[in-house]
Coordinates of C-alpha atoms in Angstrom, one line a residue:
Chain A
M137 CA 14.6 58.5 -28.7
R138 CA 18.2 59.6 -28.8
L139 CA 20.7 56.9 -27.8
E140 CA 24.0 57.9 -26.2
Y141 CA 25.7 55.7 -28.8
K142 CA 24.4 55.5 -32.3
I143 CA 26.7 52.6 -33.1
N144 CA 28.1 50.2 -30.5
V145 CA 30.8 47.7 -31.5
K146 CA 30.9 44.7 -29.2
D147 CA 33.7 42.1 -29.0
L148 CA 34.3 42.4 -32.8
N149 CA 36.8 40.2 -34.4
L150 CA 37.4 40.4 -38.2
F151 CA 39.3 37.8 -40.3
Y152 CA 40.4 37.9 -43.9
G153 CA 40.7 34.2 -44.5
E154 CA 43.3 32.9 -41.9
K155 CA 44.5 36.4 -41.1
Q156 CA 42.9 38.2 -38.2
A157 CA 42.6 41.9 -38.9
L158 CA 40.7 43.1 -35.8
F159 CA 40.9 41.7 -32.2
D160 CA 38.1 42.1 -29.6
I161 CA 37.1 45.6 -30.5
N162 CA 34.7 47.3 -28.1
L163 CA 33.8 50.9 -29.0
G164 CA 30.8 53.2 -28.9
F165 CA 30.2 55.9 -31.4
P166 CA 28.3 58.8 -29.7
T167 CA 25.2 60.1 -31.5
Y168 CA 25.7 63.4 -33.4
Q169 CA 29.4 63.4 -32.8
T170 CA 32.4 62.8 -35.0
T171 CA 34.6 59.9 -34.0
A172 CA 38.1 59.8 -35.6
L173 CA 39.8 56.5 -36.1
I174 CA 43.6 56.9 -36.2
G175 CA 46.6 54.6 -36.3
P176 CA 49.5 53.5 -38.5
S177 CA 48.8 51.8 -41.9
G178 CA 47.5 48.3 -41.4
C179 CA 46.3 48.9 -37.9
G180 CA 42.7 48.0 -38.7
K181 CA 41.0 51.4 -38.7
S182 CA 39.7 51.2 -42.2
S183 CA 38.7 47.6 -41.7
L184 CA 36.6 48.6 -38.7
L185 CA 35.0 51.5 -40.7
R186 CA 34.0 49.0 -43.4
C187 CA 32.5 46.7 -40.8
L188 CA 30.1 49.5 -39.8
N189 CA 28.1 49.3 -43.0
R190 CA 29.1 45.7 -44.0
M191 CA 31.4 46.8 -46.8
N192 CA 33.5 43.8 -45.9
D193 CA 30.7 41.6 -47.2
I194 CA 32.0 42.1 -50.7
V195 CA 35.3 40.5 -49.7
S196 CA 34.6 36.8 -49.9
S197 CA 37.2 35.7 -47.5
A198 CA 36.1 38.1 -44.8
H199 CA 34.1 37.0 -41.8
I200 CA 33.4 38.5 -38.4
K201 CA 32.7 37.4 -34.9
G202 CA 30.9 39.8 -32.5
Q203 CA 28.3 42.5 -33.0
V204 CA 27.9 45.9 -34.5
L205 CA 24.8 47.5 -33.0
L206 CA 23.1 50.3 -34.9
D207 CA 20.4 51.7 -32.6
N208 CA 20.9 48.6 -30.5
K209 CA 20.2 46.2 -33.4
N210 CA 22.9 44.0 -34.7
I211 CA 23.6 44.8 -38.4
Y212 CA 25.0 41.4 -38.9
S213 CA 21.8 39.5 -37.9
P214 CA 20.4 37.6 -40.9
S215 CA 17.2 39.6 -41.1
V216 CA 19.0 42.8 -41.9
D217 CA 18.6 44.1 -45.5
V218 CA 22.1 45.3 -46.5
V219 CA 20.9 47.7 -49.1
E220 CA 18.7 49.4 -46.5
L221 CA 21.5 49.3 -44.0
R222 CA 23.8 51.2 -46.4
T223 CA 21.2 53.9 -46.9
R224 CA 21.2 54.4 -43.2
V225 CA 25.0 54.3 -43.0
G226 CA 26.4 56.2 -45.9
M227 CA 30.0 56.3 -47.0
V228 CA 32.5 58.8 -48.5
F229 CA 35.7 57.5 -50.0
Q230 CA 39.3 58.7 -50.2
K231 CA 39.2 59.6 -53.8
P232 CA 36.2 61.6 -55.0
N233 CA 34.2 59.1 -57.1
P234 CA 31.3 61.0 -58.8
F235 CA 29.3 59.1 -61.3
P236 CA 30.1 60.1 -64.9
R237 CA 26.8 62.0 -65.1
S238 CA 25.7 65.5 -64.4
I239 CA 26.1 67.2 -61.1
Y240 CA 22.3 67.1 -60.7
E241 CA 22.1 63.4 -61.5
N242 CA 24.8 62.5 -59.0
V243 CA 22.7 63.9 -56.1
A244 CA 19.4 62.7 -57.6
Y245 CA 20.6 59.1 -58.0
G246 CA 20.0 57.9 -54.4
P247 CA 16.6 59.5 -54.0
R248 CA 15.6 58.0 -57.4
V249 CA 16.7 54.5 -56.3
H250 CA 14.9 54.8 -53.0
R251 CA 11.9 56.7 -54.5
L252 CA 12.2 59.5 -52.0
F253 CA 10.1 62.0 -54.1
K254 CA 6.8 62.2 -56.0
T255 CA 7.3 65.0 -58.5
K256 CA 10.2 66.5 -60.4
A257 CA 9.8 69.7 -58.3
E258 CA 10.3 67.6 -55.2
L259 CA 13.5 66.0 -56.6
D260 CA 14.8 69.5 -57.6
E261 CA 14.3 70.5 -54.1
I262 CA 16.1 67.5 -52.7
V263 CA 19.0 68.1 -55.0
E264 CA 19.3 71.8 -54.1
K265 CA 18.9 71.2 -50.4
N266 CA 21.7 68.6 -50.3
L267 CA 24.0 70.7 -52.5
V268 CA 23.4 73.6 -50.0
R269 CA 24.1 71.3 -47.0
A270 CA 27.3 70.2 -48.7
G271 CA 28.3 73.8 -49.2
L272 CA 28.5 73.4 -52.9
F273 CA 25.3 75.0 -54.3
Q274 CA 26.5 78.5 -54.7
E275 CA 29.5 77.2 -56.8
V276 CA 27.5 74.9 -59.1
K277 CA 23.9 76.3 -59.3
D278 CA 24.4 77.6 -62.8
R279 CA 25.8 74.4 -64.2
L280 CA 23.9 71.6 -62.7
T281 CA 23.6 69.8 -66.0
Q282 CA 27.3 69.8 -66.6
P283 CA 29.3 66.6 -66.0
A284 CA 30.4 66.2 -62.4
T285 CA 33.8 65.2 -63.5
R286 CA 34.5 68.8 -64.6
L287 CA 34.5 69.9 -61.0
S288 CA 37.7 70.4 -59.1
G289 CA 38.7 67.6 -56.7
G290 CA 37.5 69.5 -53.6
Q291 CA 34.1 70.2 -55.3
Q292 CA 33.8 66.6 -56.4
Q293 CA 34.4 65.4 -52.8
R294 CA 31.7 67.8 -51.5
L295 CA 29.4 66.5 -54.3
C296 CA 30.1 63.0 -53.1
I297 CA 29.1 64.1 -49.6
A298 CA 25.9 65.7 -51.1
R299 CA 25.2 62.4 -52.8
A300 CA 25.8 60.5 -49.6
I301 CA 23.5 62.7 -47.5
A302 CA 20.7 62.9 -50.2
V303 CA 19.2 59.6 -49.0
N304 CA 19.0 60.9 -45.4
P305 CA 21.4 58.5 -43.8
E306 CA 21.9 58.5 -40.0
V307 CA 25.6 57.8 -40.0
I308 CA 28.2 58.9 -42.5
L309 CA 31.5 56.9 -42.7
M310 CA 34.4 58.8 -44.2
D311 CA 37.6 57.0 -45.3
E312 CA 40.4 59.6 -45.7
P313 CA 38.0 62.1 -47.3
C314 CA 40.6 64.9 -47.6
S315 CA 43.8 63.0 -48.5
A316 CA 43.4 64.0 -52.2
L317 CA 42.5 67.6 -51.5
D318 CA 44.4 70.8 -51.1
P319 CA 44.4 72.7 -47.8
I320 CA 41.5 75.1 -48.8
A321 CA 39.3 72.3 -50.1
T322 CA 40.2 70.3 -46.9
A323 CA 39.2 73.2 -44.7
K324 CA 35.8 73.4 -46.5
V325 CA 35.2 69.7 -46.1
E326 CA 36.2 69.9 -42.4
E327 CA 33.8 72.8 -41.9
L328 CA 31.2 70.8 -43.6
I329 CA 31.8 67.8 -41.3
D330 CA 31.3 70.1 -38.3
E331 CA 28.0 71.3 -39.7
L332 CA 26.8 67.8 -40.7
R333 CA 27.3 66.7 -37.1
E334 CA 24.0 68.4 -36.2
K335 CA 22.0 65.8 -38.2
F336 CA 24.4 62.9 -38.6
T337 CA 26.7 60.7 -36.6
I338 CA 30.1 60.7 -38.3
V339 CA 33.0 58.3 -38.3
I340 CA 36.2 59.4 -40.1
V341 CA 39.4 57.5 -40.8
T342 CA 42.3 59.8 -41.2
H343 CA 46.1 59.7 -41.3
N344 CA 46.2 63.4 -40.7
L345 CA 46.3 63.7 -36.9
Q346 CA 45.7 67.4 -36.9
Q347 CA 42.6 66.8 -38.9
A348 CA 41.4 64.2 -36.4
A349 CA 42.1 66.8 -33.6
R350 CA 40.2 69.5 -35.5
V351 CA 37.1 67.6 -36.6
S352 CA 36.4 65.0 -34.0
Q353 CA 34.9 64.9 -30.5
Q354 CA 36.1 61.4 -29.9
T355 CA 39.3 59.8 -31.1
A356 CA 40.2 56.1 -31.1
F357 CA 43.8 54.9 -31.6
F358 CA 44.4 51.5 -33.2
H359 CA 47.5 49.4 -33.4
S360 CA 48.0 46.0 -34.9
G361 CA 44.3 45.3 -35.1
R362 CA 43.6 46.3 -31.5
L363 CA 41.9 49.3 -30.0
V364 CA 44.7 50.8 -27.8
E365 CA 42.9 53.9 -26.5
A366 CA 39.7 55.9 -27.1
G367 CA 38.7 59.1 -25.5
E368 CA 37.6 62.7 -25.8
T369 CA 39.7 64.2 -28.5
G370 CA 41.1 67.0 -26.4
D371 CA 42.2 64.6 -23.7
L372 CA 43.7 62.1 -26.1
F373 CA 45.9 64.7 -27.8
T374 CA 47.0 66.4 -24.6
T375 CA 47.2 63.6 -22.1
P376 CA 47.1 60.2 -23.8
Q377 CA 47.0 57.4 -21.3
D378 CA 48.9 54.7 -23.3
E379 CA 52.5 54.8 -24.2
R380 CA 51.8 53.6 -27.7
T381 CA 49.3 56.4 -28.3
Q382 CA 51.8 58.9 -27.0
G383 CA 54.5 57.5 -29.2
Y384 CA 52.3 57.5 -32.3
I385 CA 50.8 61.0 -32.0
T386 CA 54.0 62.7 -31.1
G387 CA 55.8 61.1 -34.1
R388 CA 58.1 58.8 -32.2
Y389 CA 57.5 55.6 -34.1
G390 CA 56.3 54.6 -37.6
Chain B
M252 CA 61.1 58.3 -24.2
N253 CA 62.1 57.3 -27.7
A254 CA 63.5 59.9 -30.1
H255 CA 61.3 61.5 -32.7
I256 CA 61.3 60.1 -36.2
V257 CA 62.1 63.7 -37.4
K258 CA 65.5 64.4 -35.8
A259 CA 65.3 68.2 -36.2
Y260 CA 62.3 68.1 -33.9
D261 CA 64.4 66.6 -31.1
E262 CA 67.2 69.1 -31.8
E263 CA 64.7 72.0 -31.4
L264 CA 63.4 70.6 -28.1
K265 CA 67.0 70.1 -26.9
T266 CA 67.8 73.7 -27.8
L267 CA 64.8 74.8 -25.8
H268 CA 66.2 72.9 -22.8
D269 CA 69.7 74.4 -23.3
L270 CA 68.3 77.9 -23.4
I271 CA 66.4 77.5 -20.2
R272 CA 69.4 75.8 -18.5
H273 CA 71.6 78.7 -19.6
M274 CA 68.9 81.2 -18.3
G275 CA 68.9 79.3 -14.9
E276 CA 72.7 79.3 -14.6
L277 CA 72.9 83.0 -15.4
T278 CA 70.1 83.8 -13.0
V279 CA 71.8 81.9 -10.1
K280 CA 75.0 83.8 -10.9
Q281 CA 73.1 87.1 -10.8
I282 CA 71.6 86.2 -7.4
N283 CA 75.1 85.4 -6.1
D284 CA 76.6 88.6 -7.4
A285 CA 73.7 90.7 -6.1
L286 CA 74.2 89.2 -2.7
Q287 CA 78.0 89.8 -2.9
S288 CA 77.4 93.4 -3.9
I289 CA 75.4 93.8 -0.7
L290 CA 77.7 91.9 1.7
E291 CA 80.9 93.4 0.3
R292 CA 79.3 96.8 -0.2
N293 CA 80.6 96.7 -3.8
D294 CA 78.9 99.2 -6.2
R295 CA 80.8 97.9 -9.2
I296 CA 79.3 94.4 -8.9
A297 CA 75.9 95.8 -8.2
H298 CA 76.1 97.9 -11.5
K299 CA 77.2 94.8 -13.4
V300 CA 74.2 92.8 -12.1
I301 CA 71.9 95.5 -13.3
E302 CA 73.6 95.7 -16.7
D303 CA 73.7 92.0 -17.2
D304 CA 70.0 91.6 -16.7
Y305 CA 69.4 92.2 -20.4
E306 CA 71.2 88.9 -21.2
I307 CA 68.5 87.0 -19.4
D308 CA 65.7 89.1 -21.1
L309 CA 67.3 88.2 -24.4
L310 CA 67.3 84.5 -23.6
E311 CA 63.7 84.7 -22.6
T312 CA 62.9 86.2 -26.0
K313 CA 64.9 83.4 -27.7
V314 CA 62.9 80.8 -25.8
D315 CA 59.6 82.5 -26.8
S316 CA 60.6 82.6 -30.4
L317 CA 61.7 79.0 -30.5
A318 CA 58.7 77.8 -28.7
I319 CA 56.4 79.6 -31.1
R320 CA 58.3 78.3 -34.0
I321 CA 58.0 74.7 -32.7
L322 CA 54.2 75.2 -32.1
A323 CA 53.8 76.5 -35.7
L324 CA 56.0 74.1 -37.5
R325 CA 55.8 70.9 -35.5
Q326 CA 52.3 71.2 -34.1
P327 CA 53.3 69.3 -30.9
V328 CA 50.8 67.2 -29.1
A329 CA 50.7 65.3 -25.8
S330 CA 53.9 65.3 -23.8
D331 CA 55.7 67.4 -26.4
L332 CA 53.0 70.1 -26.3
R333 CA 53.0 70.1 -22.5
R334 CA 56.8 70.5 -22.6
V335 CA 56.7 73.5 -25.0
V336 CA 54.0 75.2 -23.0
A337 CA 55.9 74.6 -19.8
A338 CA 59.1 76.0 -21.4
L339 CA 57.2 79.2 -22.2
K340 CA 55.9 79.6 -18.7
I341 CA 59.2 78.6 -17.0
S342 CA 61.3 81.1 -19.1
N343 CA 58.9 83.8 -18.1
Q344 CA 59.3 82.8 -14.4
V345 CA 63.1 82.6 -14.5
E346 CA 63.2 86.0 -16.1
R347 CA 61.2 87.3 -13.2
I348 CA 63.6 85.7 -10.8
A349 CA 66.4 87.5 -12.6
D350 CA 64.5 90.8 -12.1
Y351 CA 64.5 90.1 -8.3
A352 CA 68.3 89.7 -8.4
C353 CA 68.4 93.0 -10.2
N354 CA 66.2 94.6 -7.5
M355 CA 68.6 93.3 -4.9
A356 CA 71.5 94.9 -6.6
K357 CA 69.6 98.2 -6.8
R358 CA 69.1 98.1 -3.0
A359 CA 72.8 97.3 -2.6
L360 CA 73.6 100.7 -4.2
L361 CA 71.4 102.4 -1.6
L362 CA 72.7 100.3 1.4
N363 CA 76.3 100.9 0.4
Q364 CA 75.8 104.7 1.1
M365 CA 74.8 104.0 4.7
T366 CA 76.8 102.8 7.6
P367 CA 77.1 99.0 7.7
F368 CA 74.2 97.3 9.4
P369 CA 74.8 94.0 11.3
L370 CA 71.7 92.2 10.1
T371 CA 72.9 92.4 6.5
A372 CA 75.0 89.3 7.0
S373 CA 72.0 87.1 7.6
L374 CA 70.9 87.6 3.9
S375 CA 73.4 85.0 2.8
F376 CA 71.5 82.5 5.0
L377 CA 68.1 83.6 3.5
V378 CA 69.3 83.1 -0.1
T379 CA 70.6 79.6 0.2
N380 CA 67.3 77.7 -0.2
P381 CA 65.9 79.8 -3.0
K382 CA 69.1 79.3 -5.0
E383 CA 69.0 75.6 -4.5
M384 CA 65.3 75.6 -5.5
I385 CA 66.0 77.1 -8.8
E386 CA 68.8 74.6 -9.6
K387 CA 66.7 71.7 -8.5
V388 CA 63.5 72.7 -10.2
L389 CA 65.2 73.3 -13.5
S390 CA 66.8 69.9 -13.2
A391 CA 63.3 68.5 -12.5
F392 CA 62.2 70.2 -15.8
M393 CA 65.1 68.7 -17.8
T394 CA 64.6 65.2 -16.4
N395 CA 60.8 65.0 -16.0
N396 CA 61.3 64.4 -12.3
V397 CA 58.0 65.0 -10.5
D398 CA 59.3 64.0 -7.1
L399 CA 62.1 66.6 -7.3
A400 CA 59.6 69.2 -8.4
L401 CA 57.4 68.4 -5.4
H402 CA 60.4 68.5 -3.1
V403 CA 61.2 72.0 -4.4
W404 CA 57.6 73.0 -3.8
Q405 CA 57.9 71.9 -0.2
M406 CA 61.2 73.8 0.3
D407 CA 59.4 77.1 -0.1
R408 CA 57.9 76.6 3.4
E409 CA 61.3 77.0 5.0
V410 CA 62.0 80.0 2.8
D411 CA 58.8 81.7 4.1
D412 CA 59.6 80.8 7.7
L413 CA 63.1 82.2 7.5
Y414 CA 61.8 85.3 5.8
N415 CA 59.2 85.9 8.6
A416 CA 61.8 85.4 11.3
Y417 CA 64.1 87.9 9.5
L418 CA 61.2 90.4 9.3
R419 CA 60.7 90.2 13.0
Q420 CA 64.3 90.9 13.6
L421 CA 64.2 93.9 11.3
F422 CA 61.0 95.2 13.1
D423 CA 62.8 94.8 16.5
E424 CA 65.7 96.8 15.2
M425 CA 63.5 99.6 13.9
I426 CA 61.6 99.8 17.2
L427 CA 64.8 99.9 19.1
D428 CA 66.2 102.9 17.2
P429 CA 64.5 105.0 14.6
K430 CA 67.9 105.5 12.9
N431 CA 67.7 101.9 11.9
I432 CA 64.5 102.4 9.9
S433 CA 66.3 103.4 6.7
P434 CA 68.7 100.5 6.4
C435 CA 66.1 98.0 7.7
T436 CA 63.6 99.2 5.1
H437 CA 66.1 98.4 2.3
L438 CA 66.9 95.1 3.9
L439 CA 63.2 94.3 4.1
F440 CA 62.9 94.8 0.4
V441 CA 65.9 92.6 -0.3
A442 CA 64.5 89.9 1.9
K443 CA 61.1 90.2 0.1
N444 CA 62.9 89.8 -3.2
I445 CA 64.6 86.7 -1.9
E446 CA 61.3 85.3 -0.6
R447 CA 59.7 86.0 -4.0
I448 CA 62.4 84.0 -5.7
G449 CA 61.2 81.0 -3.7
D450 CA 57.6 81.7 -4.8
Q451 CA 58.6 81.7 -8.4
A452 CA 60.6 78.5 -8.0
T453 CA 57.4 76.9 -6.6
N454 CA 55.5 78.2 -9.6
I455 CA 58.0 76.5 -11.8
A456 CA 57.6 73.3 -9.8
E457 CA 53.9 73.4 -10.4
A458 CA 54.5 73.9 -14.2
V459 CA 56.8 70.8 -14.1
Y460 CA 54.2 68.8 -12.3
T461 CA 51.6 69.6 -14.9
M462 CA 54.0 69.0 -17.7
V463 CA 54.9 65.5 -16.5
T464 CA 51.6 64.3 -15.2
G465 CA 49.2 66.2 -17.5
K466 CA 47.2 67.1 -14.4
P467 CA 46.6 70.6 -13.1
F468 CA 48.6 71.1 -9.9
K469 CA 45.8 72.3 -7.5
E470 CA 43.2 69.7 -8.3
S471 CA 45.6 66.8 -7.9
E472 CA 46.5 67.9 -4.3
P473 CA 49.8 66.0 -4.3
F474 CA 50.4 66.8 -0.6
K475 CA 47.2 66.4 1.4
D476 CA 49.2 66.6 4.6
V477 CA 50.8 70.0 4.0
D478 CA 49.0 72.8 5.9
E479 CA 47.9 76.0 4.2
I480 CA 50.9 78.3 4.1

């Protein structure tokens, strides 16, 4: 069954020790769509992203109130296996972070850990399929055994996307995935995001407003830990309803 | 609204305003001069109106270039985007209004060759509202004033009423004496141009409405009580 919202955040409050980082967030992430989270530095958008696959668990002072429902099940309930959760909700980071292994091994790593194949031939197929999906296969097919670190930044980032999708996640979280890339590499990643939307629900944090406008169907604007406004991306960038959104996206305050 | 963090952006938007204001002022002057050339039977003024039209065309080109430049370099969104798009439309509409003034001046050259016709004097009456509409609607654009834009939109009704009344007078004169047909036909075209100025001003009013509210003019039905015109 396909739900309208893959992820539903309900009354979410996040604290780092005494400091509250998110206040009463309510936001649905539509299935097979890309949601962009925008807002000034420190607004809480990355914190929210990291709540969606419990990346904040590794921060000892962090605790939350409220719920994050993935397919209507709270990912913060005690019965949830966090490792399994993170295979369902994958993540791509700001700086490409390939493992210091071969291109092949980077993509094969997840399937190996989760035993997603029986034979070497099957693994080869998984690696190729995901490199193709990430739009990288043609560029690397003759040097799969070379170290991933020899690839360009843009190629490394697409490799990280291939690695993230190789374990068949349902949601991909992206934290500023293009901020270290040149415009051509950025365009390739954006095109990839658009293609990946057929199979995955995507959440992207970006400081690049034009990028949010280009890649997302829904945009949510955050300020001071609060969700100010969320809506269809075309509407939000032409007729924002809140003065603060208007001020931020038109470049009127920092 | 607050200023942009990037000051040059605000300066470019201000320049866009200034250009359109200048276009508007020149256009109103052209209408005044065109009317004067008819009322005073002055060919020299009529020729000047026709010659000066290129200045307004030039300003329209400048607005276009600047708007395209802002779109390319600043990538405006939200209210800024709506303002730049409105400026593109409005400059085009003001240029059309200037063309109507030019058409009036061309008719002046023809009317001036004929014996003076009494109904000519009523033109100054017809032109009052459309001129005021241009001034007000451009002021509405500069100041984001929706109410003023809607007021201008409503003013067009009176322009149409006066135009229709004037037409009837012209028809009466033509029926009365076939010798009147020639001057009346020219006056009819002049009156039509004046009426079209009002229409263009209402188009600008609609553009201002959309710019300020973000809503398309028709769907929003701002005056449910106004009859179909």
